[in-house]
Amino acid sequence: MSPPVTSRPALDRLPRRGIGRFAAGLVGVILIAAPAAADLAAGWRELKALSPRAAAEHFNVVLRADPDDRAAAYGLALATLHQAPVTAARVRQARDRFHALTAAPADDTHALAARFQLGRIAELYAELVPGEDAAAYYRALHHLAPTSFHGQYAWLRLAAIELTPWSNAADELLPRLRERAAAAETALSDPRLQRNFARLVAFLAHPHPEGEPLALVAAVAGTALAYGRWDIQEEMLALVVRLAERAGDAELLDATIATYVDRFPRGPRRTVVELRRPAEGTP
Amino acid sequence: MNPGSTPRPWLALTVGLLLLGGAYGWSLWRTAAAARDILADGAVVIRLAHFMLEPQARAAFAATLREFEQVRLAESLPVVVRTIEVPERTLAPWLRTQLVGGTAPEIIMLRNANSRVLNDQMVARYLVPLSLHLQQPNPRNASTPLADTPWQQTFYDGLELSGINFRLNEHYAVPLSAISNRLLINHSLLREILAHPAQAALRAELPTDGLPRTYDQFMRVCAATVAFSAATGRPIFPLAGSSTNTLNLIGEFFSSQTQGFIEDFAWSPTFRVYEGTGALLRDMAAGRRHLTDYPAIVSGYQLLRDVGRYFQPGFLQHGREDAQFLFGQERALMVSVTSTEAGAFTAAIGGRFEIGVIAVPAPERDHPVYGEFVLGRQTEANASSDTLLSLVSFTSAVAQEAALDLVHYLTSVAGNTRFAAVAELVPSVLTAETPEPARPFVPRVEGFPPSYDPTFNLGPARDDFFRLAHLLFDPRVPLEEFIDAYEARIAAMLPRHWRNLDRQETDNQRQLDLMLNVAWHEELTTAAPAATERTGLLLDVIERLRLNQELRRAPSP
């Protein structure tokens, strides 16, 4: 007895059913994932164009499809913070969104960035949301992820916050500066942050030029000189010249001026730098 | 399953394909929309809006842009460049409308990257930041001596001031021509003045071309003009001044006396004089020292008083046109102009009299009275060019690439030489040739950076300077009376000004924080070296702004 007639042989049906399921799945993926990915990219594009309101709409679309999308949640928190006009309510809302993002494993990139943003809110929006302690956020973040970009940047910001109040008191400042400069060797591996630390040390040390600050700045500036950016090199050489002159280190002064003139014959600070060249015969 | 029904898998496949087709069509439409500036023959259309309406400048744009089109055609990258001429008076509203409406041209010309034409928000939002491009060589300089030089260092001033937005600390433009201040002299009239027998000694003292070069020669020519006017009854002033073109001139005189104050700025994070953070200002605001405590400042104002008596009465209340009118009508011997406006100026004279050009004759080190505070000749590389080209950020990638290429071309040795030759302007690029008529305007790039001008480089102090100028220029009023009155105004204004600056810098840090986050996100998702570089750049700016804020709070070293 022959088998009952069906619309198609079973062997025929299986692949077709497979194609159908694949197509349906593909459609599903296109319907759900593609618009979400497009909206996520559009959200960041709008942020880049400094249009946080439009960015927030895109991030919300993504989050409606996938509430766990962390890039979108981070983008939405940023968009909330930067929408005009800046109000206390908006800053608090952004702060809460960043807080929500921090509940993640220590190596989560967006959680680290969110922790850093909480510090920035405490620094830059203090008049709208008082009572926040930027230093505490930065300290905790650096402790949590000391080698990450945000962990290192937190270390730099923490140094700035903790050192600047002592900028006028050499007795208090110099030991702290020495301690920070020694720690910087291990705390900062990112050259972008190292050169900014060099500038901070130079800025703080310049009213107290005798001896040690010069050595500190010269050491940090020496590191900064290794970077490719010519304007950073030019600035750092000018800093060392200035400090060498004030500290009376004629050898370093001479060598640094020579390096400056050699590397930057048309440098914007050449005249100022050359003014510091000791006159012939000066001991 | 019902044998007669349509199999559902095929329906799903059809729907899926339709959706895919739709998505593809949509992306095609988007691409087409983005590339709507591409002509049928594949040429990319770039639009350049500028305000240089003088015939020479128009001809220069026409010639240089056609050359650029030819160069691109030879490279099989055809472009069509269209210029949009916008009178400067209507530039601001036109530009804002175009930018907000999304219809702005790919390249726009600005006088200043910090002007009120575009506020910082609009600059950051609509213009392309150029710092990263400026670190790379200009590809249109290949096979020239500048082939390996970073683009920024190919400009005569290293873009120390030109094109940079100070508050955002970012370059948003590059200059098409260099800028300098010069004095135009009615040479025909000067010969007439010097022909008087009483001026024989002066005539003998002047160089062979008969034009004054030193401060003393200049002052004696001014005195001779006054004497000539009195003797002939012809109303002729030695100098034609106005609120717009005189501050540069007297600023250069004053700055010759304040050069020693460059120390004040040597420790600002960017070494820039205009940040308003100098130790003198901090001491003045705190009441620790007074302006009269600084002999160089008193000397600077005395110098202005000496020169100021040769302008027409009330000159600071006059407009640029009034000064031009006086000079054009031969009722003033000299007038101060910038290199970019000189061409239009001399064209308006129409050859009615011969014109000579001299640099501002500020006192030099050997001057018996004013030499004490002079360190040396001042550099002119610290003035911001006023023919700046910016790229608009929201144009399509294809158009933006072509627009950047055009800006590279206009600021290459070949392109800039060509433009300057036809426009009769000083080129902005090193090694580019300067045409003969523009040679007297070539800026000095060596020398000492300028320091405080008579308003201490404080924008808000300028109005008070104009209001009190009658005390400065009236020889019957003791000089100290003017200085004390002006100091009182500045001291009252400074705390408010600094609070505003502080607020502005905090706002800018907030905005830059957002830009840093975007750069960081790009770095995270693309791992592109450019994104890493951009993150570092923004970080530098943010930290510098922070130090600026700290510097204003710190006492003087």
mmCIF file with all atom_site columns, C-alpha atoms in Angstrom, chain A residues 6-8 16-17 19-21 23-24 26-27 30-31 38 40 44-52 71 74 78-79 82 86 109-110 113 116-117 120 123-128 149-150 153 156-157 160-161 164 167-168 190 192-193 195-196 199-200 202-204 206-207 228-232 235 238-240 242-243 245-246 263-266 268-272 275-276, chain B residues 1-3 7-10 12-17 19-20 23 26 30 120-121 124-125 132 134-135 150 152-158 160 262-263 266-271 375 379 381-382 430 445-449 506 509-511 513-518 520-524 531-533 535-537 539-544 546-551 553-555 557:
data_model
loop_
_atom_site.group_PDB
_atom_site.id
_atom_site.type_symbol
_atom_site.label_atom_id
_atom_site.label_alt_id
_atom_site.label_comp_id
_atom_site.label_asym_id
_atom_site.label_entity_id
_atom_site.label_seq_id
_atom_site.pdbx_PDB_ins_code
_atom_site.Cartn_x
_atom_site.Cartn_y
_atom_site.Cartn_z
_atom_site.occupancy
_atom_site.B_iso_or_equiv
_atom_site.pdbx_formal_charge
_atom_site.auth_seq_id
_atom_site.auth_comp_id
_atom_site.auth_asym_id
_atom_site.auth_atom_id
_atom_site.pdbx_PDB_model_num
ATOM 1   C CA . THR A 1 6   ? 0.384  14.713 1.062  1.00 0.00 ? 6   THR A CA 1
ATOM 2   C CA . SER A 1 7   ? 1.076  18.090 -0.463 1.00 0.00 ? 7   SER A CA 1
ATOM 3   C CA . ARG A 1 8   ? 4.805  17.395 -0.762 1.00 0.00 ? 8   ARG A CA 1
ATOM 4   C CA . ARG A 1 16  ? 11.756 24.437 2.632  1.00 0.00 ? 16  ARG A CA 1
ATOM 5   C CA . ARG A 1 17  ? 10.559 24.608 6.177  1.00 0.00 ? 17  ARG A CA 1
ATOM 6   C CA . ILE A 1 19  ? 14.367 28.168 4.609  1.00 0.00 ? 19  ILE A CA 1
ATOM 7   C CA . GLY A 1 20  ? 11.093 29.537 5.849  1.00 0.00 ? 20  GLY A CA 1
ATOM 8   C CA . ARG A 1 21  ? 12.208 29.483 9.431  1.00 0.00 ? 21  ARG A CA 1
ATOM 9   C CA . ALA A 1 23  ? 13.750 33.767 6.528  1.00 0.00 ? 23  ALA A CA 1
ATOM 10  C CA . ALA A 1 24  ? 11.338 34.419 9.366  1.00 0.00 ? 24  ALA A CA 1
ATOM 11  C CA . LEU A 1 26  ? 16.122 36.884 9.453  1.00 0.00 ? 26  LEU A CA 1
ATOM 12  C CA . VAL A 1 27  ? 13.119 39.160 9.211  1.00 0.00 ? 27  VAL A CA 1
ATOM 13  C CA . ILE A 1 30  ? 16.158 42.769 10.758 1.00 0.00 ? 30  ILE A CA 1
ATOM 14  C CA . LEU A 1 31  ? 13.003 44.105 12.374 1.00 0.00 ? 31  LEU A CA 1
ATOM 15  C CA . ALA A 1 38  ? 20.842 52.081 13.589 1.00 0.00 ? 38  ALA A CA 1
ATOM 16  C CA . LEU A 1 40  ? 22.261 53.455 18.680 1.00 0.00 ? 40  LEU A CA 1
ATOM 17  C CA . TRP A 1 44  ? 25.909 58.852 19.151 1.00 0.00 ? 44  TRP A CA 1
ATOM 18  C CA . ARG A 1 45  ? 25.888 60.787 15.896 1.00 0.00 ? 45  ARG A CA 1
ATOM 19  C CA . GLU A 1 46  ? 23.437 63.257 17.410 1.00 0.00 ? 46  GLU A CA 1
ATOM 20  C CA . LEU A 1 47  ? 25.592 63.568 20.505 1.00 0.00 ? 47  LEU A CA 1
ATOM 21  C CA . LYS A 1 48  ? 28.559 64.280 18.275 1.00 0.00 ? 48  LYS A CA 1
ATOM 22  C CA . ALA A 1 49  ? 26.518 67.011 16.613 1.00 0.00 ? 49  ALA A CA 1
ATOM 23  C CA . LEU A 1 50  ? 25.742 68.334 20.115 1.00 0.00 ? 50  LEU A CA 1
ATOM 24  C CA . SER A 1 51  ? 22.026 67.553 19.727 1.00 0.00 ? 51  SER A CA 1
ATOM 25  C CA . PRO A 1 52  ? 21.328 65.712 22.988 1.00 0.00 ? 52  PRO A CA 1
ATOM 26  C CA . ALA A 1 71  ? 25.849 51.767 25.418 1.00 0.00 ? 71  ALA A CA 1
ATOM 27  C CA . TYR A 1 74  ? 25.115 55.462 28.946 1.00 0.00 ? 74  TYR A CA 1
ATOM 28  C CA . LEU A 1 78  ? 24.838 61.743 28.771 1.00 0.00 ? 78  LEU A CA 1
ATOM 29  C CA . ALA A 1 79  ? 22.045 63.138 26.613 1.00 0.00 ? 79  ALA A CA 1
ATOM 30  C CA . HIS A 1 82  ? 23.627 67.860 28.359 1.00 0.00 ? 82  HIS A CA 1
ATOM 31  C CA . VAL A 1 86  ? 20.657 72.662 32.372 1.00 0.00 ? 86  VAL A CA 1
ATOM 32  C CA . THR A 1 109 ? 33.554 49.753 30.467 1.00 0.00 ? 109 THR A CA 1
ATOM 33  C CA . HIS A 1 110 ? 30.337 51.745 30.693 1.00 0.00 ? 110 HIS A CA 1
ATOM 34  C CA . ALA A 1 113 ? 32.765 55.625 32.510 1.00 0.00 ? 113 ALA A CA 1
ATOM 35  C CA . PHE A 1 116 ? 33.834 58.919 36.205 1.00 0.00 ? 116 PHE A CA 1
ATOM 36  C CA . GLN A 1 117 ? 30.833 60.976 35.070 1.00 0.00 ? 117 GLN A CA 1
ATOM 37  C CA . ARG A 1 120 ? 32.467 65.178 36.818 1.00 0.00 ? 120 ARG A CA 1
ATOM 38  C CA . GLU A 1 123 ? 32.903 68.934 39.988 1.00 0.00 ? 123 GLU A CA 1
ATOM 39  C CA . LEU A 1 124 ? 31.098 70.851 37.255 1.00 0.00 ? 124 LEU A CA 1
ATOM 40  C CA . TYR A 1 125 ? 27.488 70.952 38.461 1.00 0.00 ? 125 TYR A CA 1
ATOM 41  C CA . ALA A 1 126 ? 28.109 71.566 42.159 1.00 0.00 ? 126 ALA A CA 1
ATOM 42  C CA . GLU A 1 127 ? 25.850 74.611 42.267 1.00 0.00 ? 127 GLU A CA 1
ATOM 43  C CA . LEU A 1 128 ? 22.922 72.552 40.950 1.00 0.00 ? 128 LEU A CA 1
ATOM 44  C CA . PHE A 1 149 ? 41.441 54.883 31.000 1.00 0.00 ? 149 PHE A CA 1
ATOM 45  C CA . HIS A 1 150 ? 38.816 56.236 33.383 1.00 0.00 ? 150 HIS A CA 1
ATOM 46  C CA . TYR A 1 153 ? 41.890 59.885 34.493 1.00 0.00 ? 153 TYR A CA 1
ATOM 47  C CA . LEU A 1 156 ? 44.730 62.728 37.566 1.00 0.00 ? 156 LEU A CA 1
ATOM 48  C CA . ARG A 1 157 ? 41.575 64.593 38.577 1.00 0.00 ? 157 ARG A CA 1
ATOM 49  C CA . ALA A 1 160 ? 44.372 68.157 40.826 1.00 0.00 ? 160 ALA A CA 1
ATOM 50  C CA . ILE A 1 161 ? 41.623 68.378 43.428 1.00 0.00 ? 161 ILE A CA 1
ATOM 51  C CA . THR A 1 164 ? 45.612 72.775 44.171 1.00 0.00 ? 164 THR A CA 1
ATOM 52  C CA . SER A 1 167 ? 49.505 75.650 45.700 1.00 0.00 ? 167 SER A CA 1
ATOM 53  C CA . ASN A 1 168 ? 50.512 78.679 47.792 1.00 0.00 ? 168 ASN A CA 1
ATOM 54  C CA . ASP A 1 190 ? 48.381 56.627 29.233 1.00 0.00 ? 190 ASP A CA 1
ATOM 55  C CA . ARG A 1 192 ? 47.560 61.609 27.184 1.00 0.00 ? 192 ARG A CA 1
ATOM 56  C CA . LEU A 1 193 ? 47.159 61.701 30.941 1.00 0.00 ? 193 LEU A CA 1
ATOM 57  C CA . ARG A 1 195 ? 51.410 65.007 29.758 1.00 0.00 ? 195 ARG A CA 1
ATOM 58  C CA . ASN A 1 196 ? 48.505 66.628 31.573 1.00 0.00 ? 196 ASN A CA 1
ATOM 59  C CA . ARG A 1 199 ? 51.465 70.392 33.097 1.00 0.00 ? 199 ARG A CA 1
ATOM 60  C CA . LEU A 1 200 ? 49.716 70.217 36.482 1.00 0.00 ? 200 LEU A CA 1
ATOM 61  C CA . ALA A 1 202 ? 54.613 72.566 36.446 1.00 0.00 ? 202 ALA A CA 1
ATOM 62  C CA . PHE A 1 203 ? 51.666 74.818 37.203 1.00 0.00 ? 203 PHE A CA 1
ATOM 63  C CA . LEU A 1 204 ? 51.712 74.023 40.908 1.00 0.00 ? 204 LEU A CA 1
ATOM 64  C CA . HIS A 1 206 ? 56.244 77.337 39.517 1.00 0.00 ? 206 HIS A CA 1
ATOM 65  C CA . PRO A 1 207 ? 55.854 79.658 42.509 1.00 0.00 ? 207 PRO A CA 1
ATOM 66  C CA . GLY A 1 228 ? 54.713 63.017 18.878 1.00 0.00 ? 228 GLY A CA 1
ATOM 67  C CA . ARG A 1 229 ? 52.583 66.117 19.246 1.00 0.00 ? 229 ARG A CA 1
ATOM 68  C CA . TRP A 1 230 ? 54.915 69.036 18.443 1.00 0.00 ? 230 TRP A CA 1
ATOM 69  C CA . ASP A 1 231 ? 52.868 71.591 20.390 1.00 0.00 ? 231 ASP A CA 1
ATOM 70  C CA . ILE A 1 232 ? 53.114 69.502 23.561 1.00 0.00 ? 232 ILE A CA 1
ATOM 71  C CA . GLU A 1 235 ? 55.222 73.708 25.610 1.00 0.00 ? 235 GLU A CA 1
ATOM 72  C CA . ALA A 1 238 ? 59.428 76.112 27.485 1.00 0.00 ? 238 ALA A CA 1
ATOM 73  C CA . LEU A 1 239 ? 58.313 75.002 30.949 1.00 0.00 ? 239 LEU A CA 1
ATOM 74  C CA . VAL A 1 240 ? 61.676 73.428 31.730 1.00 0.00 ? 240 VAL A CA 1
ATOM 75  C CA . ARG A 1 242 ? 61.509 78.699 32.747 1.00 0.00 ? 242 ARG A CA 1
ATOM 76  C CA . LEU A 1 243 ? 62.027 76.548 35.824 1.00 0.00 ? 243 LEU A CA 1
ATOM 77  C CA . GLU A 1 245 ? 66.219 79.714 35.021 1.00 0.00 ? 245 GLU A CA 1
ATOM 78  C CA . ARG A 1 246 ? 64.367 80.297 38.262 1.00 0.00 ? 246 ARG A CA 1
ATOM 79  C CA . ARG A 1 263 ? 63.506 71.697 17.368 1.00 0.00 ? 263 ARG A CA 1
ATOM 80  C CA . PHE A 1 264 ? 61.338 74.796 17.099 1.00 0.00 ? 264 PHE A CA 1
ATOM 81  C CA . PRO A 1 265 ? 63.168 77.517 15.204 1.00 0.00 ? 265 PRO A CA 1
ATOM 82  C CA . ARG A 1 266 ? 59.811 79.221 14.632 1.00 0.00 ? 266 ARG A CA 1
ATOM 83  C CA . PRO A 1 268 ? 55.685 80.649 19.375 1.00 0.00 ? 268 PRO A CA 1
ATOM 84  C CA . ARG A 1 269 ? 57.660 80.976 22.596 1.00 0.00 ? 269 ARG A CA 1
ATOM 85  C CA . ARG A 1 270 ? 61.146 81.140 21.054 1.00 0.00 ? 270 ARG A CA 1
ATOM 86  C CA . THR A 1 271 ? 61.709 84.793 21.909 1.00 0.00 ? 271 THR A CA 1
ATOM 87  C CA . VAL A 1 272 ? 60.554 84.295 25.488 1.00 0.00 ? 272 VAL A CA 1
ATOM 88  C CA . LEU A 1 275 ? 65.405 85.838 26.692 1.00 0.00 ? 275 LEU A CA 1
ATOM 89  C CA . ARG A 1 276 ? 66.499 83.452 29.416 1.00 0.00 ? 276 ARG A CA 1
ATOM 90  C CA . MET B 2 1   ? -1.825 21.608 6.553  1.00 0.00 ? 1   MET B CA 1
ATOM 91  C CA . ASN B 2 2   ? -4.492 22.287 3.956  1.00 0.00 ? 2   ASN B CA 1
ATOM 92  C CA . PRO B 2 3   ? -3.172 20.986 0.638  1.00 0.00 ? 3   PRO B CA 1
ATOM 93  C CA . PRO B 2 7   ? 2.940  27.407 2.024  1.00 0.00 ? 7   PRO B CA 1
ATOM 94  C CA . ARG B 2 8   ? 3.722  29.866 4.873  1.00 0.00 ? 8   ARG B CA 1
ATOM 95  C CA . PRO B 2 9   ? 7.503  29.579 4.623  1.00 0.00 ? 9   PRO B CA 1
ATOM 96  C CA . TRP B 2 10  ? 7.393  31.094 1.156  1.00 0.00 ? 10  TRP B CA 1
ATOM 97  C CA . ALA B 2 12  ? 7.666  34.659 5.145  1.00 0.00 ? 12  ALA B CA 1
ATOM 98  C CA . LEU B 2 13  ? 10.522 34.550 2.652  1.00 0.00 ? 13  LEU B CA 1
ATOM 99  C CA . THR B 2 14  ? 8.683  36.926 0.326  1.00 0.00 ? 14  THR B CA 1
ATOM 100 C CA . VAL B 2 15  ? 7.961  39.335 3.175  1.00 0.00 ? 15  VAL B CA 1
ATOM 101 C CA . GLY B 2 16  ? 11.570 39.103 4.291  1.00 0.00 ? 16  GLY B CA 1
ATOM 102 C CA . LEU B 2 17  ? 12.865 39.809 0.816  1.00 0.00 ? 17  LEU B CA 1
ATOM 103 C CA . LEU B 2 19  ? 11.697 44.124 3.731  1.00 0.00 ? 19  LEU B CA 1
ATOM 104 C CA . LEU B 2 20  ? 15.298 43.632 2.693  1.00 0.00 ? 20  LEU B CA 1
ATOM 105 C CA . ALA B 2 23  ? 15.809 48.540 3.499  1.00 0.00 ? 23  ALA B CA 1
ATOM 106 C CA . TRP B 2 26  ? 15.950 53.216 1.825  1.00 0.00 ? 26  TRP B CA 1
ATOM 107 C CA . ARG B 2 30  ? 19.822 57.981 2.013  1.00 0.00 ? 30  ARG B CA 1
ATOM 108 C CA . ASP B 2 120 ? 30.777 78.901 20.666 1.00 0.00 ? 120 ASP B CA 1
ATOM 109 C CA . GLN B 2 121 ? 27.850 76.493 20.638 1.00 0.00 ? 121 GLN B CA 1
ATOM 110 C CA . ALA B 2 124 ? 31.362 73.486 18.121 1.00 0.00 ? 124 ALA B CA 1
ATOM 111 C CA . ARG B 2 125 ? 28.239 72.108 16.529 1.00 0.00 ? 125 ARG B CA 1
ATOM 112 C CA . LEU B 2 132 ? 44.052 66.608 13.973 1.00 0.00 ? 132 LEU B CA 1
ATOM 113 C CA . LEU B 2 134 ? 46.784 70.334 11.272 1.00 0.00 ? 134 LEU B CA 1
ATOM 114 C CA . GLN B 2 135 ? 49.162 67.833 12.836 1.00 0.00 ? 135 GLN B CA 1
ATOM 115 C CA . PRO B 2 150 ? 52.711 69.527 9.636  1.00 0.00 ? 150 PRO B CA 1
ATOM 116 C CA . GLN B 2 152 ? 49.884 73.993 11.028 1.00 0.00 ? 152 GLN B CA 1
ATOM 117 C CA . GLN B 2 153 ? 53.566 74.840 10.744 1.00 0.00 ? 153 GLN B CA 1
ATOM 118 C CA . THR B 2 154 ? 53.294 75.730 7.081  1.00 0.00 ? 154 THR B CA 1
ATOM 119 C CA . PHE B 2 155 ? 51.492 78.959 7.986  1.00 0.00 ? 155 PHE B CA 1
ATOM 120 C CA . TYR B 2 156 ? 53.463 82.147 8.567  1.00 0.00 ? 156 TYR B CA 1
ATOM 121 C CA . ASP B 2 157 ? 52.188 82.436 12.140 1.00 0.00 ? 157 ASP B CA 1
ATOM 122 C CA . GLY B 2 158 ? 52.076 78.736 13.029 1.00 0.00 ? 158 GLY B CA 1
ATOM 123 C CA . GLU B 2 160 ? 49.292 80.618 17.161 1.00 0.00 ? 160 GLU B CA 1
ATOM 124 C CA . ILE B 2 262 ? 55.225 89.027 28.869 1.00 0.00 ? 262 ILE B CA 1
ATOM 125 C CA . GLU B 2 263 ? 56.505 87.414 32.077 1.00 0.00 ? 263 GLU B CA 1
ATOM 126 C CA . ALA B 2 266 ? 54.622 83.141 30.581 1.00 0.00 ? 266 ALA B CA 1
ATOM 127 C CA . TRP B 2 267 ? 52.995 80.856 33.090 1.00 0.00 ? 267 TRP B CA 1
ATOM 128 C CA . SER B 2 268 ? 49.462 80.781 31.864 1.00 0.00 ? 268 SER B CA 1
ATOM 129 C CA . PRO B 2 269 ? 48.759 77.257 30.650 1.00 0.00 ? 269 PRO B CA 1
ATOM 130 C CA . THR B 2 270 ? 48.855 78.436 27.072 1.00 0.00 ? 270 THR B CA 1
ATOM 131 C CA . PHE B 2 271 ? 51.186 81.429 27.491 1.00 0.00 ? 271 PHE B CA 1
ATOM 132 C CA . LEU B 2 375 ? 62.893 94.806 24.565 1.00 0.00 ? 375 LEU B CA 1
ATOM 133 C CA . THR B 2 379 ? 56.474 90.181 16.074 1.00 0.00 ? 379 THR B CA 1
ATOM 134 C CA . ALA B 2 381 ? 52.844 86.778 13.827 1.00 0.00 ? 381 ALA B CA 1
ATOM 135 C CA . ASN B 2 382 ? 50.651 87.139 16.885 1.00 0.00 ? 382 ASN B CA 1
ATOM 136 C CA . LEU B 2 430 ? 55.533 79.950 4.105  1.00 0.00 ? 430 LEU B CA 1
ATOM 137 C CA . VAL B 2 445 ? 57.467 87.057 12.198 1.00 0.00 ? 445 VAL B CA 1
ATOM 138 C CA . GLU B 2 446 ? 60.568 87.590 14.300 1.00 0.00 ? 446 GLU B CA 1
ATOM 139 C CA . GLY B 2 447 ? 60.523 89.644 17.455 1.00 0.00 ? 447 GLY B CA 1
ATOM 140 C CA . PHE B 2 448 ? 58.900 89.908 20.838 1.00 0.00 ? 448 PHE B CA 1
ATOM 141 C CA . PRO B 2 449 ? 55.324 88.919 21.412 1.00 0.00 ? 449 PRO B CA 1
ATOM 142 C CA . THR B 2 506 ? 32.814 75.756 33.265 1.00 0.00 ? 506 THR B CA 1
ATOM 143 C CA . GLN B 2 509 ? 34.264 72.128 30.101 1.00 0.00 ? 509 GLN B CA 1
ATOM 144 C CA . ARG B 2 510 ? 30.780 70.635 30.294 1.00 0.00 ? 510 ARG B CA 1
ATOM 145 C CA . GLN B 2 511 ? 30.424 70.783 26.546 1.00 0.00 ? 511 GLN B CA 1
ATOM 146 C CA . ASP B 2 513 ? 33.146 66.639 28.379 1.00 0.00 ? 513 ASP B CA 1
ATOM 147 C CA . LEU B 2 514 ? 30.376 65.570 26.040 1.00 0.00 ? 514 LEU B CA 1
ATOM 148 C CA . MET B 2 515 ? 32.718 65.768 23.060 1.00 0.00 ? 515 MET B CA 1
ATOM 149 C CA . LEU B 2 516 ? 35.310 63.772 24.992 1.00 0.00 ? 516 LEU B CA 1
ATOM 150 C CA . ASN B 2 517 ? 32.707 61.104 25.696 1.00 0.00 ? 517 ASN B CA 1
ATOM 151 C CA . VAL B 2 518 ? 31.831 60.888 22.013 1.00 0.00 ? 518 VAL B CA 1
ATOM 152 C CA . TRP B 2 520 ? 35.978 57.950 23.768 1.00 0.00 ? 520 TRP B CA 1
ATOM 153 C CA . HIS B 2 521 ? 32.969 56.036 22.397 1.00 0.00 ? 521 HIS B CA 1
ATOM 154 C CA . GLU B 2 522 ? 34.498 56.160 18.899 1.00 0.00 ? 522 GLU B CA 1
ATOM 155 C CA . GLU B 2 523 ? 37.799 54.985 20.301 1.00 0.00 ? 523 GLU B CA 1
ATOM 156 C CA . LEU B 2 524 ? 35.975 52.141 22.012 1.00 0.00 ? 524 LEU B CA 1
ATOM 157 C CA . ALA B 2 531 ? 39.836 58.749 17.822 1.00 0.00 ? 531 ALA B CA 1
ATOM 158 C CA . THR B 2 532 ? 42.584 58.166 20.376 1.00 0.00 ? 532 THR B CA 1
ATOM 159 C CA . GLU B 2 533 ? 44.306 61.344 19.252 1.00 0.00 ? 533 GLU B CA 1
ATOM 160 C CA . THR B 2 535 ? 40.409 62.027 22.979 1.00 0.00 ? 535 THR B CA 1
ATOM 161 C CA . GLY B 2 536 ? 43.866 63.255 23.981 1.00 0.00 ? 536 GLY B CA 1
ATOM 162 C CA . LEU B 2 537 ? 43.297 66.617 22.355 1.00 0.00 ? 537 LEU B CA 1
ATOM 163 C CA . LEU B 2 539 ? 41.500 66.070 27.389 1.00 0.00 ? 539 LEU B CA 1
ATOM 164 C CA . ASP B 2 540 ? 44.292 68.648 26.980 1.00 0.00 ? 540 ASP B CA 1
ATOM 165 C CA . VAL B 2 541 ? 41.766 71.405 26.381 1.00 0.00 ? 541 VAL B CA 1
ATOM 166 C CA . ILE B 2 542 ? 39.619 70.476 29.361 1.00 0.00 ? 542 ILE B CA 1
ATOM 167 C CA . GLU B 2 543 ? 42.585 70.331 31.726 1.00 0.00 ? 543 GLU B CA 1
ATOM 168 C CA . ARG B 2 544 ? 43.975 73.610 30.390 1.00 0.00 ? 544 ARG B CA 1
ATOM 169 C CA . ARG B 2 546 ? 40.688 73.977 34.502 1.00 0.00 ? 546 ARG B CA 1
ATOM 170 C CA . LEU B 2 547 ? 44.168 75.407 35.106 1.00 0.00 ? 547 LEU B CA 1
ATOM 171 C CA . ASN B 2 548 ? 43.059 78.747 33.678 1.00 0.00 ? 548 ASN B CA 1
ATOM 172 C CA . GLN B 2 549 ? 40.358 78.847 36.310 1.00 0.00 ? 549 GLN B CA 1
ATOM 173 C CA . GLU B 2 550 ? 42.876 77.996 39.025 1.00 0.00 ? 550 GLU B CA 1
ATOM 174 C CA . LEU B 2 551 ? 45.324 80.614 37.760 1.00 0.00 ? 551 LEU B CA 1
ATOM 175 C CA . ARG B 2 553 ? 42.424 82.321 41.861 1.00 0.00 ? 553 ARG B CA 1
ATOM 176 C CA . ALA B 2 554 ? 46.160 82.061 42.531 1.00 0.00 ? 554 ALA B CA 1
ATOM 177 C CA . PRO B 2 555 ? 48.244 85.004 43.761 1.00 0.00 ? 555 PRO B CA 1
ATOM 178 C CA . PRO B 2 557 ? 54.273 84.416 41.748 1.00 0.00 ? 557 PRO B CA 1
#
